[in-house]
Amino acid sequence: MRLAPGPWSLVLACATLLASTDAGAEVEVVRASPDGAEVSFTYAPPIAVSSVSVAGSFNSWNKDAHPLLDPDRDGVFEVRLPLPWGKHLYKFVVDGRLWQPDSDNPLREADGFDGFNSVAAVGRSGPEAEVGDDRLDIAALLHGPGIEYRERVASEGLAILRLRTAAEDVRSCRVVFEDGRKAELDAVYSKDGFSHWEAESRLGPKPVRYAFQVEDGKAQAWLGASGVSASMPAKAGLFVFDRRVPQLDVPAWVKDAVFYQVFPERFRDGDPSNNPPGCQAWGAIPSTGNHFGGDLDGIREGLPYLADLGITALYLNPVFSAPSNHKYDTADYRTVDAAFGGDAAFERLTQACRRAGIRVVLDGVFNHSGDRFWAFQDLLKNGADSAYAKWYTVRSFPVTQDPPNYEAWWGFGHLPKLDTSVPALRRYLLETGAAWLARGASGWRLDVPNEVPHDFWKEFRKAVRRARPDSYIVGELWEDGLPWLQGDEFDAVMNYPFRQAVLDFFGPRKGGVEAFHAALLEPRHRYPRSSLAVQFNLLGSHDTPRLATVLAEDRRAHRLAALFQMTYLGAPVIYYGDEVGLAGAKDPDCRRTFPWDEDLQDRGLREHYKRLIKLRRSRAELRRGSVQVLLADEASGVYAFSRRLGKEASLVVLHRGEGQAEVSLGLPAWLAAPVMSELVEGGSFLAPGGRLAFMLGPWQGVVLAPDRR
């Protein structure tokens, strides 16, 4: 989201002083455990400050989650946190608004905003492991209660079971059921000194009990609910798989959806009479605060274009009453902004979308309101006597906005933070979520959900599912979304890690094939199986530089990235204008107006998107099928994977690079045929004896399917 400008000269001065004067900072492991380590973060600012916290990938960058304390008032702030194994990005947050990296830590990564994040690497501290050494690191064995370790996939009648071991430590793993049935586990990925194993089993109507048998040469161990043992545990010591095991029920329609994200103020001006004063000419350069007159009637007028492209779902940035162009500063959660055409325009749009077979997902900002929200205005007027005083966290009265003496998002006074634990406010927000579904929406994209307690989202899911059982809930999470995908909060998250993997591989960095493969592999075997087909697979958004710009206007890379997006697992999302090559740097430049003049569009790129979407919609395995990687060749830059659903299967082969690449693949029996048809451009390839051999040109991709005729 984009913040409105404000008088931040004092803030900038303090930030400059903090940045120019070294602060004393230290991050160290205090105590290791089988699951991770207790890590101490200390920070000694060079100037007097009132508060310090640490925000990072381990708490979804929530600056309020982990404050550092200075009980003896010596100017050294500290907090100790239990962190799991792995790489953790972090920054210190001073006085609630100044984000400072750890200048004493040489480990750092670019933060995407011309700065850097510091890195805390927590590695496994167990004994060295090697397959075949007749030893097992039993402390590394883990089969936890979360959905990442055991999942009920009721729609497919499957139980997914996962086990963690030390990396390179185990030759074989199997799950053994109480009735004697066995299933081998496959090693699916390794990371941070651990290997992760997976098996699936058919579900029956009754609970089942099981344990894991782990072997390496002469060494053998069993893992059950009672811990590690030398033999199969007794019944009381077995794991139990029953209806209490986590299950994530996702809306079926999302598996088949192709989303199109619209920033309403910049897509199309359908009714100039509702334009705010001082609107810029369509096509002018966007700034943080200017307006162009886009509205909901404009989106409605654009539906034939979207339907022709093949779009089946819209994600709209906020449409509710608010003074800004982005509407993330909500003034009224129950009305559509007048500049967008008001409630009547929303009804016209949803009715037209229904006729066109297009769903609408709205953007909800329930972490904070705008300062023009009627409840906050009442608080400003009546102070401690306001009926809505408890809806916000006010430190003292009277209320002052500059600087704010209340909790506010990133310390910005015009975005006061809501206290969702207050029953009356919670009821209002839950009713709001349900009300818009009753008025025609099909789901919610939730803004900064990591800054709202989990218990609120659990209630939110119940409320919106009561209102519309097939509603879709997707959260704006930039890092790991697993805590919100346990079955009782979100269906999916905005898949920014997917975007990063794609841009690293297809973009100017030209990252390696193996790194690309690894970045995609982990979430496929860590996120719930049920969530994979509905993950929000974006390549750009209102918060990022545009795809064309990141790819340095290389249309070959753009076409290949789009081919991958439209054939991979998850719901593809097109940010408005990406399909015609619209450029744009970081916000606000990424929020340019849509170029309706076809002379300003890359019509060839648009037709490429149209063909890919048509292909995806015509092939069930591309929408709902499993993924199996058949080739990830670093030397040639070739990546090949299959999609399979029942008897339907296809093969995607991509060559990222210059020159010619020779592809030689042995096809699985369920994919093999003497002739393989190419589904994007047409043509065929011979695969005698199930062996496929052909040449790919520079930056070329093909989608092949067995010709069963």
PDB file of C-alpha atoms in Angstrom, residues 59-305:
ATOM      1  CA  ASN A  59       7.255 -12.566  12.447  1.00  0.00           C
ATOM      2  CA  SER A  60       6.034 -11.469   8.989  1.00  0.00           C
ATOM      3  CA  TRP A  61       7.687  -8.072   9.497  1.00  0.00           C
ATOM      4  CA  ASN A  62       5.358  -7.140  12.321  1.00  0.00           C
ATOM      5  CA  LYS A  63       7.103  -4.310  14.131  1.00  0.00           C
ATOM      6  CA  ASP A  64       4.880  -4.704  17.193  1.00  0.00           C
ATOM      7  CA  ALA A  65       5.380  -8.441  17.705  1.00  0.00           C
ATOM      8  CA  HIS A  66       8.788  -8.482  19.409  1.00  0.00           C
ATOM      9  CA  PRO A  67       9.827  -5.373  21.374  1.00  0.00           C
ATOM     10  CA  LEU A  68      13.338  -5.193  22.804  1.00  0.00           C
ATOM     11  CA  LEU A  69      13.514  -4.230  26.477  1.00  0.00           C
ATOM     12  CA  ASP A  70      15.951  -2.080  28.440  1.00  0.00           C
ATOM     13  CA  PRO A  71      15.029  -2.819  32.078  1.00  0.00           C
ATOM     14  CA  ASP A  72      18.174  -1.302  33.616  1.00  0.00           C
ATOM     15  CA  ARG A  73      17.962   1.807  31.390  1.00  0.00           C
ATOM     16  CA  ASP A  74      21.570   1.522  30.202  1.00  0.00           C
ATOM     17  CA  GLY A  75      20.591   2.167  26.590  1.00  0.00           C
ATOM     18  CA  VAL A  76      21.015  -1.458  25.510  1.00  0.00           C
ATOM     19  CA  PHE A  77      17.797  -3.100  24.321  1.00  0.00           C
ATOM     20  CA  GLU A  78      17.466  -6.896  24.122  1.00  0.00           C
ATOM     21  CA  VAL A  79      15.010  -9.659  23.305  1.00  0.00           C
ATOM     22  CA  ARG A  80      15.486 -13.428  23.074  1.00  0.00           C
ATOM     23  CA  LEU A  81      13.430 -15.310  20.501  1.00  0.00           C
ATOM     24  CA  PRO A  82      13.070 -18.989  19.625  1.00  0.00           C
ATOM     25  CA  LEU A  83      13.772 -19.254  15.901  1.00  0.00           C
ATOM     26  CA  PRO A  84      13.491 -22.359  13.737  1.00  0.00           C
ATOM     27  CA  TRP A  85      16.388 -23.529  11.629  1.00  0.00           C
ATOM     28  CA  GLY A  86      16.949 -21.485   8.525  1.00  0.00           C
ATOM     29  CA  LYS A  87      17.706 -18.025   7.207  1.00  0.00           C
ATOM     30  CA  HIS A  88      15.879 -15.141   8.854  1.00  0.00           C
ATOM     31  CA  LEU A  89      15.819 -11.566   7.520  1.00  0.00           C
ATOM     32  CA  TYR A  90      15.392  -8.737  10.020  1.00  0.00           C
ATOM     33  CA  LYS A  91      15.608  -5.039  10.806  1.00  0.00           C
ATOM     34  CA  PHE A  92      15.410  -3.075  14.029  1.00  0.00           C
ATOM     35  CA  VAL A  93      12.509  -0.625  14.317  1.00  0.00           C
ATOM     36  CA  VAL A  94      13.221   2.467  16.409  1.00  0.00           C
ATOM     37  CA  ASP A  95      10.385   4.466  17.954  1.00  0.00           C
ATOM     38  CA  GLY A  96       7.866   2.506  15.929  1.00  0.00           C
ATOM     39  CA  ARG A  97       8.748   4.078  12.589  1.00  0.00           C
ATOM     40  CA  LEU A  98      12.487   4.088  11.816  1.00  0.00           C
ATOM     41  CA  TRP A  99      13.558   0.831  10.169  1.00  0.00           C
ATOM     42  CA  GLN A 100      17.282   0.223  10.641  1.00  0.00           C
ATOM     43  CA  PRO A 101      19.341  -2.732   9.402  1.00  0.00           C
ATOM     44  CA  ASP A 102      22.027  -4.216  11.633  1.00  0.00           C
ATOM     45  CA  SER A 103      25.139  -2.397  10.435  1.00  0.00           C
ATOM     46  CA  ASP A 104      27.358  -4.710  12.526  1.00  0.00           C
ATOM     47  CA  ASN A 105      26.139  -7.819  10.690  1.00  0.00           C
ATOM     48  CA  PRO A 106      28.002  -8.488   7.412  1.00  0.00           C
ATOM     49  CA  LEU A 107      25.281 -10.914   6.259  1.00  0.00           C
ATOM     50  CA  ARG A 108      22.730  -8.929   4.286  1.00  0.00           C
ATOM     51  CA  GLU A 109      20.323  -9.081   1.348  1.00  0.00           C
ATOM     52  CA  ALA A 110      18.703  -6.362  -0.764  1.00  0.00           C
ATOM     53  CA  ASP A 111      15.302  -5.371   0.612  1.00  0.00           C
ATOM     54  CA  GLY A 112      13.770  -4.245  -2.685  1.00  0.00           C
ATOM     55  CA  PHE A 113      13.634  -0.612  -1.542  1.00  0.00           C
ATOM     56  CA  ASP A 114      17.224   0.413  -2.336  1.00  0.00           C
ATOM     57  CA  GLY A 115      18.389  -0.770   1.086  1.00  0.00           C
ATOM     58  CA  PHE A 116      19.173  -4.076   2.720  1.00  0.00           C
ATOM     59  CA  ASN A 117      17.887  -6.511   5.322  1.00  0.00           C
ATOM     60  CA  SER A 118      20.230  -8.158   7.801  1.00  0.00           C
ATOM     61  CA  VAL A 119      20.407 -11.958   7.891  1.00  0.00           C
ATOM     62  CA  ALA A 120      20.413 -14.256  10.920  1.00  0.00           C
ATOM     63  CA  ALA A 121      21.353 -17.781   9.827  1.00  0.00           C
ATOM     64  CA  VAL A 122      20.383 -20.513  12.285  1.00  0.00           C
ATOM     65  CA  GLY A 123      21.841 -23.883  11.307  1.00  0.00           C
ATOM     66  CA  ARG A 124      21.332 -27.392  12.669  1.00  0.00           C
ATOM     67  CA  SER A 125      23.850 -28.172  15.409  1.00  0.00           C
ATOM     68  CA  GLY A 126      23.487 -31.964  15.486  1.00  0.00           C
ATOM     69  CA  PRO A 127      26.252 -34.475  14.675  1.00  0.00           C
ATOM     70  CA  GLU A 128      27.571 -34.791  11.133  1.00  0.00           C
ATOM     71  CA  ALA A 129      25.421 -37.228   9.178  1.00  0.00           C
ATOM     72  CA  GLU A 130      26.148 -39.470   6.204  1.00  0.00           C
ATOM     73  CA  VAL A 131      23.981 -42.059   4.505  1.00  0.00           C
ATOM     74  CA  GLY A 132      25.380 -45.531   5.168  1.00  0.00           C
ATOM     75  CA  ASP A 133      27.285 -44.697   8.357  1.00  0.00           C
ATOM     76  CA  ASP A 134      24.983 -46.940  10.422  1.00  0.00           C
ATOM     77  CA  ARG A 135      24.039 -44.023  12.655  1.00  0.00           C
ATOM     78  CA  LEU A 136      20.884 -41.960  13.067  1.00  0.00           C
ATOM     79  CA  ASP A 137      20.467 -38.486  14.513  1.00  0.00           C
ATOM     80  CA  ILE A 138      17.284 -39.278  16.411  1.00  0.00           C
ATOM     81  CA  ALA A 139      17.063 -35.736  17.805  1.00  0.00           C
ATOM     82  CA  ALA A 140      16.376 -34.488  14.269  1.00  0.00           C
ATOM     83  CA  LEU A 141      13.295 -36.697  13.781  1.00  0.00           C
ATOM     84  CA  LEU A 142      10.071 -34.700  13.785  1.00  0.00           C
ATOM     85  CA  HIS A 143       6.441 -35.310  12.840  1.00  0.00           C
ATOM     86  CA  GLY A 144       4.645 -32.279  14.238  1.00  0.00           C
ATOM     87  CA  PRO A 145       0.941 -31.598  14.755  1.00  0.00           C
ATOM     88  CA  GLY A 146       0.681 -28.835  12.128  1.00  0.00           C
ATOM     89  CA  ILE A 147      -0.736 -29.151   8.645  1.00  0.00           C
ATOM     90  CA  GLU A 148       2.793 -29.116   7.216  1.00  0.00           C
ATOM     91  CA  TYR A 149       3.308 -32.587   8.736  1.00  0.00           C
ATOM     92  CA  ARG A 150      -0.101 -34.208   8.442  1.00  0.00           C
ATOM     93  CA  GLU A 151      -2.995 -33.086   6.322  1.00  0.00           C
ATOM     94  CA  ARG A 152      -6.422 -34.427   5.531  1.00  0.00           C
ATOM     95  CA  VAL A 153      -7.277 -33.821   1.855  1.00  0.00           C
ATOM     96  CA  ALA A 154     -10.928 -34.778   1.998  1.00  0.00           C
ATOM     97  CA  SER A 155     -11.653 -33.735  -1.590  1.00  0.00           C
ATOM     98  CA  GLU A 156      -9.231 -36.405  -2.830  1.00  0.00           C
ATOM     99  CA  GLY A 157      -9.703 -38.915  -0.010  1.00  0.00           C
ATOM    100  CA  LEU A 158      -6.028 -38.629   0.940  1.00  0.00           C
ATOM    101  CA  ALA A 159      -3.898 -38.424   4.040  1.00  0.00           C
ATOM    102  CA  ILE A 160      -0.591 -36.568   3.524  1.00  0.00           C
ATOM    103  CA  LEU A 161       2.117 -37.570   6.015  1.00  0.00           C
ATOM    104  CA  ARG A 162       5.495 -35.839   6.285  1.00  0.00           C
ATOM    105  CA  LEU A 163       8.597 -36.507   8.351  1.00  0.00           C
ATOM    106  CA  ARG A 164      11.754 -34.504   9.030  1.00  0.00           C
ATOM    107  CA  THR A 165      15.176 -36.132   9.438  1.00  0.00           C
ATOM    108  CA  ALA A 166      18.746 -34.891   9.473  1.00  0.00           C
ATOM    109  CA  ALA A 167      20.016 -34.294   5.940  1.00  0.00           C
ATOM    110  CA  GLU A 168      22.059 -37.097   4.364  1.00  0.00           C
ATOM    111  CA  ASP A 169      21.366 -39.265   7.417  1.00  0.00           C
ATOM    112  CA  VAL A 170      18.671 -41.729   6.384  1.00  0.00           C
ATOM    113  CA  ARG A 171      18.559 -44.341   3.633  1.00  0.00           C
ATOM    114  CA  SER A 172      14.838 -45.139   3.885  1.00  0.00           C
ATOM    115  CA  CYS A 173      11.690 -44.093   5.719  1.00  0.00           C
ATOM    116  CA  ARG A 174       8.319 -45.740   5.827  1.00  0.00           C
ATOM    117  CA  VAL A 175       5.072 -45.240   7.648  1.00  0.00           C
ATOM    118  CA  VAL A 176       3.721 -48.384   9.292  1.00  0.00           C
ATOM    119  CA  PHE A 177       0.050 -48.528  10.207  1.00  0.00           C
ATOM    120  CA  GLU A 178      -1.408 -50.408  13.135  1.00  0.00           C
ATOM    121  CA  ASP A 179      -3.015 -52.956  10.795  1.00  0.00           C
ATOM    122  CA  GLY A 180       0.361 -53.803   9.230  1.00  0.00           C
ATOM    123  CA  ARG A 181       0.068 -51.718   6.057  1.00  0.00           C
ATOM    124  CA  LYS A 182       3.212 -49.881   5.013  1.00  0.00           C
ATOM    125  CA  ALA A 183       3.982 -46.966   2.718  1.00  0.00           C
ATOM    126  CA  GLU A 184       7.421 -45.745   1.687  1.00  0.00           C
ATOM    127  CA  LEU A 185       8.206 -42.057   2.121  1.00  0.00           C
ATOM    128  CA  ASP A 186       9.992 -40.128  -0.620  1.00  0.00           C
ATOM    129  CA  ALA A 187      12.694 -37.589   0.168  1.00  0.00           C
ATOM    130  CA  VAL A 188      11.179 -34.441  -1.340  1.00  0.00           C
ATOM    131  CA  TYR A 189      13.583 -31.634  -0.391  1.00  0.00           C
ATOM    132  CA  SER A 190      16.446 -30.707   1.933  1.00  0.00           C
ATOM    133  CA  LYS A 191      17.100 -27.391   3.633  1.00  0.00           C
ATOM    134  CA  ASP A 192      18.993 -26.008   6.635  1.00  0.00           C
ATOM    135  CA  GLY A 193      20.560 -29.342   7.508  1.00  0.00           C
ATOM    136  CA  PHE A 194      17.323 -31.332   7.349  1.00  0.00           C
ATOM    137  CA  SER A 195      15.660 -33.629   4.827  1.00  0.00           C
ATOM    138  CA  HIS A 196      11.890 -33.703   4.447  1.00  0.00           C
ATOM    139  CA  TRP A 197      10.038 -36.872   3.486  1.00  0.00           C
ATOM    140  CA  GLU A 198       6.482 -37.376   2.275  1.00  0.00           C
ATOM    141  CA  ALA A 199       3.946 -40.148   1.677  1.00  0.00           C
ATOM    142  CA  GLU A 200       0.263 -40.255   0.921  1.00  0.00           C
ATOM    143  CA  SER A 201      -2.333 -42.850   1.861  1.00  0.00           C
ATOM    144  CA  ARG A 202      -5.994 -43.368   1.044  1.00  0.00           C
ATOM    145  CA  LEU A 203      -8.365 -42.219   3.762  1.00  0.00           C
ATOM    146  CA  GLY A 204     -10.912 -44.547   5.286  1.00  0.00           C
ATOM    147  CA  PRO A 205     -13.892 -43.652   7.466  1.00  0.00           C
ATOM    148  CA  LYS A 206     -12.208 -44.691  10.718  1.00  0.00           C
ATOM    149  CA  PRO A 207      -9.233 -43.231  12.617  1.00  0.00           C
ATOM    150  CA  VAL A 208      -5.891 -44.896  11.900  1.00  0.00           C
ATOM    151  CA  ARG A 209      -2.793 -45.244  14.064  1.00  0.00           C
ATOM    152  CA  TYR A 210       0.729 -45.232  12.733  1.00  0.00           C
ATOM    153  CA  ALA A 211       4.444 -44.768  13.400  1.00  0.00           C
ATOM    154  CA  PHE A 212       7.518 -44.087  11.263  1.00  0.00           C
ATOM    155  CA  GLN A 213      10.342 -46.558  10.735  1.00  0.00           C
ATOM    156  CA  VAL A 214      13.675 -44.956   9.834  1.00  0.00           C
ATOM    157  CA  GLU A 215      16.733 -46.910   8.693  1.00  0.00           C
ATOM    158  CA  ASP A 216      20.335 -46.292   7.751  1.00  0.00           C
ATOM    159  CA  GLY A 217      22.276 -49.509   7.322  1.00  0.00           C
ATOM    160  CA  LYS A 218      22.307 -51.341  10.630  1.00  0.00           C
ATOM    161  CA  ALA A 219      20.758 -48.408  12.472  1.00  0.00           C
ATOM    162  CA  GLN A 220      16.995 -48.344  12.913  1.00  0.00           C
ATOM    163  CA  ALA A 221      14.593 -46.167  14.892  1.00  0.00           C
ATOM    164  CA  TRP A 222      10.856 -45.776  15.262  1.00  0.00           C
ATOM    165  CA  LEU A 223       9.078 -42.473  15.833  1.00  0.00           C
ATOM    166  CA  GLY A 224       5.638 -42.419  17.415  1.00  0.00           C
ATOM    167  CA  ALA A 225       3.577 -40.037  19.490  1.00  0.00           C
ATOM    168  CA  SER A 226       5.448 -41.223  22.587  1.00  0.00           C
ATOM    169  CA  GLY A 227       8.825 -40.399  21.046  1.00  0.00           C
ATOM    170  CA  VAL A 228      11.693 -42.446  19.595  1.00  0.00           C
ATOM    171  CA  SER A 229      11.942 -46.178  20.297  1.00  0.00           C
ATOM    172  CA  ALA A 230      13.833 -49.225  19.054  1.00  0.00           C
ATOM    173  CA  SER A 231      10.687 -51.035  17.860  1.00  0.00           C
ATOM    174  CA  MET A 232       7.111 -50.381  16.796  1.00  0.00           C
ATOM    175  CA  PRO A 233       5.438 -48.516  19.669  1.00  0.00           C
ATOM    176  CA  ALA A 234       2.474 -49.973  21.490  1.00  0.00           C
ATOM    177  CA  LYS A 235      -0.979 -48.721  20.536  1.00  0.00           C
ATOM    178  CA  ALA A 236      -0.917 -45.928  23.109  1.00  0.00           C
ATOM    179  CA  GLY A 237       2.354 -44.625  21.647  1.00  0.00           C
ATOM    180  CA  LEU A 238       1.203 -44.368  18.023  1.00  0.00           C
ATOM    181  CA  PHE A 239       0.238 -41.241  16.126  1.00  0.00           C
ATOM    182  CA  VAL A 240      -3.489 -40.958  15.412  1.00  0.00           C
ATOM    183  CA  PHE A 241      -4.941 -39.695  12.128  1.00  0.00           C
ATOM    184  CA  ASP A 242      -8.579 -38.778  12.629  1.00  0.00           C
ATOM    185  CA  ARG A 243     -10.973 -35.910  12.023  1.00  0.00           C
ATOM    186  CA  ARG A 244      -8.954 -33.668  14.321  1.00  0.00           C
ATOM    187  CA  VAL A 245      -6.097 -33.633  11.803  1.00  0.00           C
ATOM    188  CA  PRO A 246      -5.933 -30.233  10.027  1.00  0.00           C
ATOM    189  CA  GLN A 247      -7.884 -29.893   6.801  1.00  0.00           C
ATOM    190  CA  LEU A 248      -8.004 -26.890   4.478  1.00  0.00           C
ATOM    191  CA  ASP A 249     -11.209 -26.604   2.456  1.00  0.00           C
ATOM    192  CA  VAL A 250     -10.674 -24.268  -0.493  1.00  0.00           C
ATOM    193  CA  PRO A 251     -13.243 -22.988  -3.018  1.00  0.00           C
ATOM    194  CA  ALA A 252     -13.191 -25.176  -6.114  1.00  0.00           C
ATOM    195  CA  TRP A 253     -13.725 -22.277  -8.532  1.00  0.00           C
ATOM    196  CA  VAL A 254     -10.345 -20.736  -7.683  1.00  0.00           C
ATOM    197  CA  LYS A 255      -8.542 -23.816  -9.035  1.00  0.00           C
ATOM    198  CA  ASP A 256      -9.859 -22.908 -12.487  1.00  0.00           C
ATOM    199  CA  ALA A 257      -9.519 -19.127 -12.172  1.00  0.00           C
ATOM    200  CA  VAL A 258      -7.329 -16.691 -14.070  1.00  0.00           C
ATOM    201  CA  PHE A 259      -7.175 -13.469 -12.023  1.00  0.00           C
ATOM    202  CA  TYR A 260      -6.717  -9.910 -13.212  1.00  0.00           C
ATOM    203  CA  GLN A 261      -5.729  -7.311 -10.624  1.00  0.00           C
ATOM    204  CA  VAL A 262      -7.205  -3.857 -11.167  1.00  0.00           C
ATOM    205  CA  PHE A 263      -6.135  -0.651  -9.441  1.00  0.00           C
ATOM    206  CA  PRO A 264      -9.538   1.026  -9.970  1.00  0.00           C
ATOM    207  CA  GLU A 265      -8.295   4.614 -10.173  1.00  0.00           C
ATOM    208  CA  ARG A 266      -6.030   3.778 -13.117  1.00  0.00           C
ATOM    209  CA  PHE A 267      -7.880   1.230 -15.277  1.00  0.00           C
ATOM    210  CA  ARG A 268     -10.589   3.206 -17.112  1.00  0.00           C
ATOM    211  CA  ASP A 269     -12.672   6.356 -16.587  1.00  0.00           C
ATOM    212  CA  GLY A 270     -16.252   5.275 -17.248  1.00  0.00           C
ATOM    213  CA  ASP A 271     -17.964   8.336 -15.772  1.00  0.00           C
ATOM    214  CA  PRO A 272     -16.042  11.638 -15.878  1.00  0.00           C
ATOM    215  CA  SER A 273     -18.811  13.336 -13.877  1.00  0.00           C
ATOM    216  CA  ASN A 274     -17.561  11.722 -10.651  1.00  0.00           C
ATOM    217  CA  ASN A 275     -13.895  12.632 -11.152  1.00  0.00           C
ATOM    218  CA  PRO A 276     -12.171  14.328  -8.191  1.00  0.00           C
ATOM    219  CA  PRO A 277     -11.051  17.925  -8.737  1.00  0.00           C
ATOM    220  CA  GLY A 278      -7.726  18.358 -10.481  1.00  0.00           C
ATOM    221  CA  CYS A 279      -7.634  15.022 -12.291  1.00  0.00           C
ATOM    222  CA  GLN A 280      -4.599  14.480 -14.499  1.00  0.00           C
ATOM    223  CA  ALA A 281      -4.850  13.698 -18.188  1.00  0.00           C
ATOM    224  CA  TRP A 282      -5.067   9.970 -18.870  1.00  0.00           C
ATOM    225  CA  GLY A 283      -1.544   8.711 -19.504  1.00  0.00           C
ATOM    226  CA  ALA A 284       0.245  11.371 -17.440  1.00  0.00           C
ATOM    227  CA  ILE A 285       2.933  10.350 -14.959  1.00  0.00           C
ATOM    228  CA  PRO A 286       1.453   9.089 -11.673  1.00  0.00           C
ATOM    229  CA  SER A 287       2.521  10.533  -8.341  1.00  0.00           C
ATOM    230  CA  THR A 288       1.728   9.515  -4.795  1.00  0.00           C
ATOM    231  CA  GLY A 289      -1.316  11.748  -4.523  1.00  0.00           C
ATOM    232  CA  ASN A 290      -2.666  12.549  -7.981  1.00  0.00           C
ATOM    233  CA  HIS A 291      -5.923  11.270  -9.505  1.00  0.00           C
ATOM    234  CA  PHE A 292      -6.909  10.173 -13.020  1.00  0.00           C
ATOM    235  CA  GLY A 293     -10.622   9.426 -12.705  1.00  0.00           C
ATOM    236  CA  GLY A 294     -10.716   5.642 -13.038  1.00  0.00           C
ATOM    237  CA  ASP A 295     -13.891   4.134 -11.576  1.00  0.00           C
ATOM    238  CA  LEU A 296     -16.073   1.023 -11.375  1.00  0.00           C
ATOM    239  CA  ASP A 297     -18.095   1.932 -14.455  1.00  0.00           C
ATOM    240  CA  GLY A 298     -14.791   2.012 -16.288  1.00  0.00           C
ATOM    241  CA  ILE A 299     -14.038  -1.522 -15.127  1.00  0.00           C
ATOM    242  CA  ARG A 300     -17.516  -2.552 -16.269  1.00  0.00           C
ATOM    243  CA  GLU A 301     -16.856  -1.019 -19.684  1.00  0.00           C
ATOM    244  CA  GLY A 302     -13.612  -3.001 -19.826  1.00  0.00           C
ATOM    245  CA  LEU A 303     -15.262  -6.372 -19.171  1.00  0.00           C
ATOM    246  CA  PRO A 304     -15.533  -7.306 -22.885  1.00  0.00           C
ATOM    247  CA  TYR A 305     -11.773  -6.782 -23.190  1.00  0.00           C
TER     248      TYR A 305
END
